[in-house]
mmCIF file of C-alpha atoms and ligand atoms in Angstrom:
data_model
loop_
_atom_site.group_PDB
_atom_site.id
_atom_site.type_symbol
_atom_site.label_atom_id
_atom_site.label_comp_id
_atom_site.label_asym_id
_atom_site.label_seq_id
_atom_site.Cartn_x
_atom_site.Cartn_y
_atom_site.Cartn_z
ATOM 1 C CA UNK A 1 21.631 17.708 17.929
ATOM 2 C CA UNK A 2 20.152 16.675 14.423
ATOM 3 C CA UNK A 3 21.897 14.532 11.877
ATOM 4 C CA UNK A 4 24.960 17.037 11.713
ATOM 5 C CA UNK A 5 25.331 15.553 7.515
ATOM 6 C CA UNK A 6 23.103 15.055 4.513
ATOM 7 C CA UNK A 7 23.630 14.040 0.789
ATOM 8 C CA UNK A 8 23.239 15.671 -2.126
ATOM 9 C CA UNK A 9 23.206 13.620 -5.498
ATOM 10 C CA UNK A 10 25.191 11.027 -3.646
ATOM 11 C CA UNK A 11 28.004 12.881 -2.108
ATOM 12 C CA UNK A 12 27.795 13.207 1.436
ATOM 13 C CA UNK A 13 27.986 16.673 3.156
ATOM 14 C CA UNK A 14 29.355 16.919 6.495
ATOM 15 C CA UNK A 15 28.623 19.831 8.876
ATOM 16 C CA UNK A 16 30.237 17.897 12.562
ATOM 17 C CA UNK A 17 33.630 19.746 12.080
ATOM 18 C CA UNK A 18 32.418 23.042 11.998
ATOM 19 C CA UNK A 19 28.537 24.674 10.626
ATOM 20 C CA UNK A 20 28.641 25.314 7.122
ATOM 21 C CA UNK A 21 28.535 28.478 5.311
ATOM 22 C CA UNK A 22 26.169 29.311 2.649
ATOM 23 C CA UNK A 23 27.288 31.585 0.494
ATOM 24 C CA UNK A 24 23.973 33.649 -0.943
ATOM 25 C CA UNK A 25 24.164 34.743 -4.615
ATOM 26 C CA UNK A 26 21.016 36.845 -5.900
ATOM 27 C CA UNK A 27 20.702 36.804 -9.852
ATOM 28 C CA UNK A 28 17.741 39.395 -9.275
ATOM 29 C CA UNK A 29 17.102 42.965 -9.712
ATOM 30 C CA UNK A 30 15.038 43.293 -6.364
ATOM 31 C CA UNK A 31 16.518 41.252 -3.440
ATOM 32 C CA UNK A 32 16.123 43.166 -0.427
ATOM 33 C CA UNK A 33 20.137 43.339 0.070
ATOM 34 C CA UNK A 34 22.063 42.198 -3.241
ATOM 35 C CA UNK A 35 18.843 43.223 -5.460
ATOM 36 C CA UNK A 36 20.487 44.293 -8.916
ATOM 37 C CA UNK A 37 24.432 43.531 -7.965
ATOM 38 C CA UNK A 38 24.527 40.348 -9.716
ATOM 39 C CA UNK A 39 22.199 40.291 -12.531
ATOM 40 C CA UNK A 40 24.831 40.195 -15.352
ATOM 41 C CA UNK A 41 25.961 36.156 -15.052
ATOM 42 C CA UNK A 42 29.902 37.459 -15.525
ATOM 43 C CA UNK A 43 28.965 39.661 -12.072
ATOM 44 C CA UNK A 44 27.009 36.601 -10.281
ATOM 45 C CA UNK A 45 30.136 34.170 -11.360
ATOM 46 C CA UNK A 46 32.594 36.557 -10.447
ATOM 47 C CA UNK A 47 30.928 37.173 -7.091
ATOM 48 C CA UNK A 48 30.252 33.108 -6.528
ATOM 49 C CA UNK A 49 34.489 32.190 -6.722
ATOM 50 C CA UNK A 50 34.966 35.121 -4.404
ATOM 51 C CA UNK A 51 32.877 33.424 -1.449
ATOM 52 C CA UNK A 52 34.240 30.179 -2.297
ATOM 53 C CA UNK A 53 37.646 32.261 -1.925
ATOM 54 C CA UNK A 54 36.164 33.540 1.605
ATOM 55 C CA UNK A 55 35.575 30.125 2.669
ATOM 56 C CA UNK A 56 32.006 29.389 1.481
ATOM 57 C CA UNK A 57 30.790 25.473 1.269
ATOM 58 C CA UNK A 58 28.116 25.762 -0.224
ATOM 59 C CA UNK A 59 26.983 28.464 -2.939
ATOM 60 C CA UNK A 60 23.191 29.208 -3.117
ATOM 61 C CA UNK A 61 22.019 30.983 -6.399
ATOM 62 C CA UNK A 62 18.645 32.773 -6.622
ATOM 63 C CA UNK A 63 16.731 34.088 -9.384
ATOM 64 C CA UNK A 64 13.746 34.860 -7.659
ATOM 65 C CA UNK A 65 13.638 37.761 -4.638
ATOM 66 C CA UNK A 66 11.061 36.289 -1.532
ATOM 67 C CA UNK A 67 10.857 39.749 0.023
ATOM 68 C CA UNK A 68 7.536 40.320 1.060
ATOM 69 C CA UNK A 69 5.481 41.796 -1.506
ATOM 70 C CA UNK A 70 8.025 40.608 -4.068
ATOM 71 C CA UNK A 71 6.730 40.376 -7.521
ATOM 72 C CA UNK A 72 7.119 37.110 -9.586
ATOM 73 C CA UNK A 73 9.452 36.090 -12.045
ATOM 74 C CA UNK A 74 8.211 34.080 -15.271
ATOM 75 C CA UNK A 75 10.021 30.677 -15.428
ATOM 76 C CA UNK A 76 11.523 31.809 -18.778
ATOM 77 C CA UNK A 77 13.245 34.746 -16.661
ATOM 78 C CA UNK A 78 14.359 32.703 -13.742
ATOM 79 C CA UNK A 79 15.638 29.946 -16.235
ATOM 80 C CA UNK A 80 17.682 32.913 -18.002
ATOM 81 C CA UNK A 81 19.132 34.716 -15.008
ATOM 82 C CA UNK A 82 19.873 31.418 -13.379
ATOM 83 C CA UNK A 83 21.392 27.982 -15.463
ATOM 84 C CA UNK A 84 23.717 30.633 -17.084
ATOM 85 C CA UNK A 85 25.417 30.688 -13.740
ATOM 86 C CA UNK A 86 25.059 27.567 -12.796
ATOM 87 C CA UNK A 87 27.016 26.444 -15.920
ATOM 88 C CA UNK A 88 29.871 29.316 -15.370
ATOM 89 C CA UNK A 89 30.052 27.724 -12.067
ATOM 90 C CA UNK A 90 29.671 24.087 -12.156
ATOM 91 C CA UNK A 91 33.445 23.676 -13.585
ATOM 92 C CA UNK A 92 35.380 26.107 -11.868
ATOM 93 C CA UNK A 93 34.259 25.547 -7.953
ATOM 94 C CA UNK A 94 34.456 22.275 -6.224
ATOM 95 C CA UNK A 95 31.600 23.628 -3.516
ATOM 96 C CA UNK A 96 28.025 21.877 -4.154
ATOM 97 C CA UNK A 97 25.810 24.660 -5.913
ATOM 98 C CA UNK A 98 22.472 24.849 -4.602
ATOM 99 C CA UNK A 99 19.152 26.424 -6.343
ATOM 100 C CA UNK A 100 16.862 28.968 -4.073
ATOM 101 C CA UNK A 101 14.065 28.219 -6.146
ATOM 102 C CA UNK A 102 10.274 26.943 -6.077
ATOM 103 C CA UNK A 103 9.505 26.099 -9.175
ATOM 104 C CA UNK A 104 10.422 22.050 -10.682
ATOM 105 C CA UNK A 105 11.376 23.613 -14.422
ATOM 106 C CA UNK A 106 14.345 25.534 -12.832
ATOM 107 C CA UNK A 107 15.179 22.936 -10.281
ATOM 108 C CA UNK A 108 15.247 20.026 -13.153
ATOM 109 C CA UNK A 109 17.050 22.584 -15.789
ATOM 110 C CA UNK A 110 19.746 23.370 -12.891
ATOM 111 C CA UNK A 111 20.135 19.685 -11.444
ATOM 112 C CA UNK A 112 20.695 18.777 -15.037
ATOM 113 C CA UNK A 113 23.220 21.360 -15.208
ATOM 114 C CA UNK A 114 24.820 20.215 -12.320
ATOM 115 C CA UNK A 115 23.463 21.775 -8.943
ATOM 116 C CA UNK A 116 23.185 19.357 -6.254
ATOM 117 C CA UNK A 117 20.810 21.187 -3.845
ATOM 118 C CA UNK A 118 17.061 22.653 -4.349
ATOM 119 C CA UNK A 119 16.746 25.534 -1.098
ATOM 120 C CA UNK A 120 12.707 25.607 -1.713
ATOM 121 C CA UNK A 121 11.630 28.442 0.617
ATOM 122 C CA UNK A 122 7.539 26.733 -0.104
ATOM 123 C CA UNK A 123 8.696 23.436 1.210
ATOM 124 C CA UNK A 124 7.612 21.662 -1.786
ATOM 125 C CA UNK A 125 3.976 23.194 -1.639
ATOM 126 C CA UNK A 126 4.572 25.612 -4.690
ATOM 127 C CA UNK A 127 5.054 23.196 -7.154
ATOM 128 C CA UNK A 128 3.530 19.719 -7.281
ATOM 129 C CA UNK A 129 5.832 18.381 -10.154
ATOM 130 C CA UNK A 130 9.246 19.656 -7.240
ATOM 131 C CA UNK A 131 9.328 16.713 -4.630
ATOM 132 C CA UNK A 132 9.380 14.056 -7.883
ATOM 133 C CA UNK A 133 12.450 15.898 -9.804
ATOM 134 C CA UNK A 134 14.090 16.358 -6.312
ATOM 135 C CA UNK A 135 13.791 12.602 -6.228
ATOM 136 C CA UNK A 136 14.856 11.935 -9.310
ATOM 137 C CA UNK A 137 17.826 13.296 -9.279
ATOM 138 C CA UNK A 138 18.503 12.451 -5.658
ATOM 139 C CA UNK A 139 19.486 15.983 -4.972
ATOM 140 C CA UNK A 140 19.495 17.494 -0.795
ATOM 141 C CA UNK A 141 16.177 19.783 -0.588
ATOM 142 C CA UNK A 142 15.980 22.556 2.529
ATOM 143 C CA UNK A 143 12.196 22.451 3.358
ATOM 144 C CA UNK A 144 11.679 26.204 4.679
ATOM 145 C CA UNK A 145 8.736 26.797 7.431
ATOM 146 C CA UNK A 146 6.490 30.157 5.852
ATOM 147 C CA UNK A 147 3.266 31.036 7.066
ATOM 148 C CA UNK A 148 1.404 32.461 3.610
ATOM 149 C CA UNK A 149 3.486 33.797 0.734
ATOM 150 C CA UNK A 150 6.126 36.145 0.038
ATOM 151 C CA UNK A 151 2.956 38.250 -0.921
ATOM 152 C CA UNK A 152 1.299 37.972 2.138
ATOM 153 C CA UNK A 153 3.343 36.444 4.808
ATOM 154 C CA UNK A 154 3.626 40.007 6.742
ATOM 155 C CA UNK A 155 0.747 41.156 6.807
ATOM 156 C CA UNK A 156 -0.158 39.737 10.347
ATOM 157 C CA UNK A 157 1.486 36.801 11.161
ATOM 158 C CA UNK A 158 0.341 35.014 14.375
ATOM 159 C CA UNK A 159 1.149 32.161 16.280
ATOM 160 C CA UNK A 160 0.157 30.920 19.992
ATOM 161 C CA UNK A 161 3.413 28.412 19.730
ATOM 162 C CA UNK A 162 5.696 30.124 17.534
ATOM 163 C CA UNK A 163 8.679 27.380 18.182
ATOM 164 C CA UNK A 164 5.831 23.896 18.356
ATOM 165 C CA UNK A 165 3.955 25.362 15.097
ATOM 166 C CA UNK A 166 7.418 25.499 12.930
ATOM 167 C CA UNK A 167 8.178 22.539 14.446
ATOM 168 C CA UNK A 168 5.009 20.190 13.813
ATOM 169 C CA UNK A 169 4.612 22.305 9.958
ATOM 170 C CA UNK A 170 8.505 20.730 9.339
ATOM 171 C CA UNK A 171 7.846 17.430 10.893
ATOM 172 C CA UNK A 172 4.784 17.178 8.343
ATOM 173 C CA UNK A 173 6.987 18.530 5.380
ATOM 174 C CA UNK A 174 9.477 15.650 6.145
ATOM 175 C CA UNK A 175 6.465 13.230 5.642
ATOM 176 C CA UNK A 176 5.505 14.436 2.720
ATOM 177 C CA UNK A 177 8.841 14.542 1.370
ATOM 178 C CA UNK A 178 10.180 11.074 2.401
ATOM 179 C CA UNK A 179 6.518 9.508 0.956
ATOM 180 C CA UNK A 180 7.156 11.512 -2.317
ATOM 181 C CA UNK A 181 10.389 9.040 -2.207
ATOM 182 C CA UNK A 182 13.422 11.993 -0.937
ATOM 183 C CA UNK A 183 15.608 10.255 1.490
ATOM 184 C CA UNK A 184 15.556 11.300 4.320
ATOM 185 C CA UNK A 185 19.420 11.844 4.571
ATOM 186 C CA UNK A 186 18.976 14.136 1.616
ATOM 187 C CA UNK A 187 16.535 16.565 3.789
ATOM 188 C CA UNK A 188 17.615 19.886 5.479
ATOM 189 C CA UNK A 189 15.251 21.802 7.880
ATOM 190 C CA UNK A 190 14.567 25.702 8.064
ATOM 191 C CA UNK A 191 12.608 27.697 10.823
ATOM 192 C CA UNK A 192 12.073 30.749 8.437
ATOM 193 C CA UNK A 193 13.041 33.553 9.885
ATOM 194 C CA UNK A 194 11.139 36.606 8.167
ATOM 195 C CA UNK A 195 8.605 34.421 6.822
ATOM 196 C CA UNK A 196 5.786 35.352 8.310
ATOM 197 C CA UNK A 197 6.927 35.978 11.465
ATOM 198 C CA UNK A 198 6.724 39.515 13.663
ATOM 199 C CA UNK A 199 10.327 40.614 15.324
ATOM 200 C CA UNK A 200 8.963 38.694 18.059
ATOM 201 C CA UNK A 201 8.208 35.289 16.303
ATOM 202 C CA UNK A 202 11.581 35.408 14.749
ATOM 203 C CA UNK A 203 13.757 35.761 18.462
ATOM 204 C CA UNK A 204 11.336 33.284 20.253
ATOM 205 C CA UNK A 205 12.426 31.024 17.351
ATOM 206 C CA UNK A 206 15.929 31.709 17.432
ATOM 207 C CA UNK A 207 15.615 31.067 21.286
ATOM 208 C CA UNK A 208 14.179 27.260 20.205
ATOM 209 C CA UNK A 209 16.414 26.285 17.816
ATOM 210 C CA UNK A 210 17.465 23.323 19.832
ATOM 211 C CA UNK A 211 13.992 22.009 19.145
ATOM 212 C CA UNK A 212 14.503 22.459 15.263
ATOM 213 C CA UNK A 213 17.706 20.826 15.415
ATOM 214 C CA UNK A 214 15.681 17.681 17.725
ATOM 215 C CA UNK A 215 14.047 16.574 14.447
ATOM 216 C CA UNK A 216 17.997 14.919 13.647
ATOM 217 C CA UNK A 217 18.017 16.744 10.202
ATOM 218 C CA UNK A 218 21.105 19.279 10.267
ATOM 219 C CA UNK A 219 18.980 22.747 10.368
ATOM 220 C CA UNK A 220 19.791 25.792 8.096
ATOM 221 C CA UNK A 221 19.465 29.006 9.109
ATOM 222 C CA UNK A 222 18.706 32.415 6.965
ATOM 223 C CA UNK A 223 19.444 35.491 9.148
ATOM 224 C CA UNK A 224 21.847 37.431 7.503
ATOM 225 C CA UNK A 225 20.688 41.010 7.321
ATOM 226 C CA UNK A 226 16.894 40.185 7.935
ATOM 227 C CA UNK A 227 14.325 43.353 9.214
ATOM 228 C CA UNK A 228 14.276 41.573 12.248
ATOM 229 C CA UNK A 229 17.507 42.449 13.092
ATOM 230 C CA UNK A 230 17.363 46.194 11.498
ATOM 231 C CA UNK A 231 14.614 46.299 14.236
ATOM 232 C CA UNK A 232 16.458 45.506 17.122
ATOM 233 C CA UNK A 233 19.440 47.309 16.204
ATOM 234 C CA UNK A 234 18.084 50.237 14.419
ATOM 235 C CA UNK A 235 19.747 50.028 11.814
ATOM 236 C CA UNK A 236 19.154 50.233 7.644
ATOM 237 C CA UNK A 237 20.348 46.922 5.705
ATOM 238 C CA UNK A 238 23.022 47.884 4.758
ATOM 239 C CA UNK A 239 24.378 48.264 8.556
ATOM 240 C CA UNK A 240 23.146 44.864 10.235
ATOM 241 C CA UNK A 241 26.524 43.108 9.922
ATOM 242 C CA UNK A 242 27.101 43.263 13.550
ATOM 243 C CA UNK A 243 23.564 42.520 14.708
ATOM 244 C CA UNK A 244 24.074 39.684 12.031
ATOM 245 C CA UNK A 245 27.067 38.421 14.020
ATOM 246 C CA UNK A 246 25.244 38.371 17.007
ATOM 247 C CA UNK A 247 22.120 36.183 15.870
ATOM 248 C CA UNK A 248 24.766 33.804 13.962
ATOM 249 C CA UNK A 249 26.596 33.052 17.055
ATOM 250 C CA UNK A 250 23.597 32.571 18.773
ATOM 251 C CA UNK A 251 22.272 30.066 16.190
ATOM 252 C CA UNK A 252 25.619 28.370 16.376
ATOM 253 C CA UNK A 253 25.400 27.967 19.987
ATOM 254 C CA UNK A 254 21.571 26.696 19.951
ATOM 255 C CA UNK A 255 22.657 23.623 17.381
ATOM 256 C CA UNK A 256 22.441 25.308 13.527
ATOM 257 C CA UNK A 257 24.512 23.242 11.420
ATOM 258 C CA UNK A 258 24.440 25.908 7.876
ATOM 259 C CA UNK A 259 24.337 29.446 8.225
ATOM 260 C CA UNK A 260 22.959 31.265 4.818
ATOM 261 C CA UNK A 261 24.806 34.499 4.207
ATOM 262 C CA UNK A 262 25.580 37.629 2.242
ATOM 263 C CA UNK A 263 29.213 38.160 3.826
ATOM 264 C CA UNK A 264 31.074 35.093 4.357
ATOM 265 C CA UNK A 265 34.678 36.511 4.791
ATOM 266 C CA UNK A 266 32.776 38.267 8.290
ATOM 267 C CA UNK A 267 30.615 35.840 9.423
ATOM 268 C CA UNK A 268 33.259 32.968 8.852
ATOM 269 C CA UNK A 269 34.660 34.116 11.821
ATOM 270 C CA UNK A 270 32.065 34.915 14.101
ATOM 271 C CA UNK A 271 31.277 30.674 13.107
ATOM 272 C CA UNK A 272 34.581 29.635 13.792
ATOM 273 C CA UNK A 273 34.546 31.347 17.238
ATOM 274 C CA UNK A 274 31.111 30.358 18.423
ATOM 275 C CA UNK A 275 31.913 26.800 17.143
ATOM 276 C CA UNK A 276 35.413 26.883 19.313
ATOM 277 C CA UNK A 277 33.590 27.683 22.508
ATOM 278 C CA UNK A 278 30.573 25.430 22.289
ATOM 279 C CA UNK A 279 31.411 21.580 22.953
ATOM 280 C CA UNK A 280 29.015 20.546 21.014
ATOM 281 C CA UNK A 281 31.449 21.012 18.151
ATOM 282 C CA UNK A 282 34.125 19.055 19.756
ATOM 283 C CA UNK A 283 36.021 18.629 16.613
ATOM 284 C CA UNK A 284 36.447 22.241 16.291
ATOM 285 C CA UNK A 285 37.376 22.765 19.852
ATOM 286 C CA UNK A 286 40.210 19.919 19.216
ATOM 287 C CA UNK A 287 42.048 21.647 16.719
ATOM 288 C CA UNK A 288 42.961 24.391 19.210
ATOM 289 C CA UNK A 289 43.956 21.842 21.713
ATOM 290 C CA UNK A 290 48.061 21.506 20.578
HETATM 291 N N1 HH2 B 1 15.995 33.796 3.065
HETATM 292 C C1 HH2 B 1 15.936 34.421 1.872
HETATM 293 C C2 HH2 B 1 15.939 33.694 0.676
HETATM 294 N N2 HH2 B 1 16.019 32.351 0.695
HETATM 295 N N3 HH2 B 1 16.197 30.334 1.894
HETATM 296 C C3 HH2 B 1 16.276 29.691 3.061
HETATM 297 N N4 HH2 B 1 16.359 28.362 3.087
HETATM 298 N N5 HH2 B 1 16.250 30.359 4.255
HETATM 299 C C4 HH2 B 1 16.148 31.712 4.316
HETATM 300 O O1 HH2 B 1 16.091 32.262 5.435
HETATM 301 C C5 HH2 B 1 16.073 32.433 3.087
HETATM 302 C C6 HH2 B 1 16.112 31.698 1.876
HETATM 303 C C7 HH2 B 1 15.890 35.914 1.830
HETATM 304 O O2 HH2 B 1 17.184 36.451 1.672
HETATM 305 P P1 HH2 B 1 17.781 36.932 0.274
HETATM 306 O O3 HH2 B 1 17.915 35.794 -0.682
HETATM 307 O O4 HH2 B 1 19.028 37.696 0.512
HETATM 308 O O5 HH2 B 1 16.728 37.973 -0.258
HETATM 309 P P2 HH2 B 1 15.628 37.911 -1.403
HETATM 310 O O6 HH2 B 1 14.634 36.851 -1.054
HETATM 311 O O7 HH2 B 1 15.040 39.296 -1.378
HETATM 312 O O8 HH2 B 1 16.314 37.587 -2.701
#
């Protein structure tokens, strides 16, 4: 099981009780779930305390949809949907705040402002200037496996080792990152799933897990609502809660240490339950023991 902690600007983040919940806040007008819900800051703040309410630990606040074929936002119009949030939040939530973002002017602006975590979906390949303000500030990064861009990435992914190739592209992140002087107790892994990957890629990969979580970095996992799942199920976005469920317990069960999702109150419990029966989490088991 990887490192089940990691530290963000100092303060240590524990995930060997139970996996952590990621609460996911779009400030966008064209995620492919939340798309235009949030994009007012009053709406995104408002929305942020309620899934610290539901039981999120960690909030995660975007400003820039990675759909594929999303277009790109100007730095100017990340910067504005984004620190306004950030600063609402910063004071009012206790929860480290973390930045889906790939480019260094919003992480820096939002570290400054007090975000602790930089979720970059490129793995530090966007942005040359990222890995040194990530360092600087000693904030946690989540390097993300992708094969191409959000632009790209579906057009036909292929892989002969789907589970080796996101391994061995992660391992080579961490190198980068630790050389570009991030601790390596400051680094969280992510397969990916929907980044360039067919419905097929993504469940061989869900499958492996265990080998994700082998690299002893606690792993993160985005599947809430993906097409992958609206594939198997059959079902529009909007309906994929219960396919959801299904691939979180799974990626419980297989050694995922932070689950990234849209509906915490749900999936809070589908974590607590898959946590209870796996004795991996032994802590968790233990508190049902009286
Ligand atoms: N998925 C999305 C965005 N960011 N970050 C990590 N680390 N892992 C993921 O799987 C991941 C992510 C896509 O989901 P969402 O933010 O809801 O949609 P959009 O990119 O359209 O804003």
């Amino acid at each position: 099981m990887g490192q089940p902690w990691f530290s963000a600007k100092g303060r240590e983040i524990h995930c060997n009780r139970r996996p952590l919940v990621m609460g996911v806040v779009n400030v966008t007008t064209d995620s492919f779930y939340d798309g235009g819900r949030y994009v007012e800051s009053e709406r995104a703040i408002a929305h942020a305390l309620e899934l610290v309410e539901q039981g999120a630990d960690i909030i995660d606040l975007g400003g820039e949809s990675t759909r594929p074929g999303a277009c790109s936002v100007s730095e100017q119009d990340e910067l504005a949907h984004v620190i306004p949030v950030v600063k609402g939040l910063v004071h009012r939530v206790s929860v480290p705040i973390s930045i889906d973002t790939s480019k260094s002017r919003v992480a820096e602006v939002a570290l400054d402002c007090g975000a602790s975590i930089i979720n970059d979906v490129s793995a530090l390949r966007q942005d040359p200037a990222m890995a040194s303000v990530i360092a600087r500030f000693d904030a946690a990064v989540v390097l993300m496996h992708m094969q191409g861009t959000p632009q790209t990435m579906q057009q036909s992914p292929q892989y002969s080792d789907v589970v080796g190739e996101v391994v061995r592209f992660l391992e080579g992140r961490v190198q980068m990152a630790l050389c570009a002087g991030i601790a390596g107790t400051n680094i969280v892994l992510d397969p990916g799933f929907g980044f360039g990957k067919l419905v097929n890629h993504n469940l061989k990969l869900l499958d492996g897990l265990s080998a994700i979580a082998a690299l002893n970095h606690p792993v993160l996992v985005g599947l809430s609502r993906k097409a992958f799942i609206g594939n198997v199920v059959e079902r529009p976005v909007e309906h994929r809660e219960w396919g959801t469920a299904a691939a979180v317990a799974l990626a419980v069960e297989r050694g995922a240490h932070i689950l990234r999702v849209h509906d915490v109150a749900m999936m809070i419990d589908v974590i607590k339950m898959a946590a209870a029966l796996n004795p991996r989490w032994s802590s968790c088991r233990e508190e049902h023991d009286a």
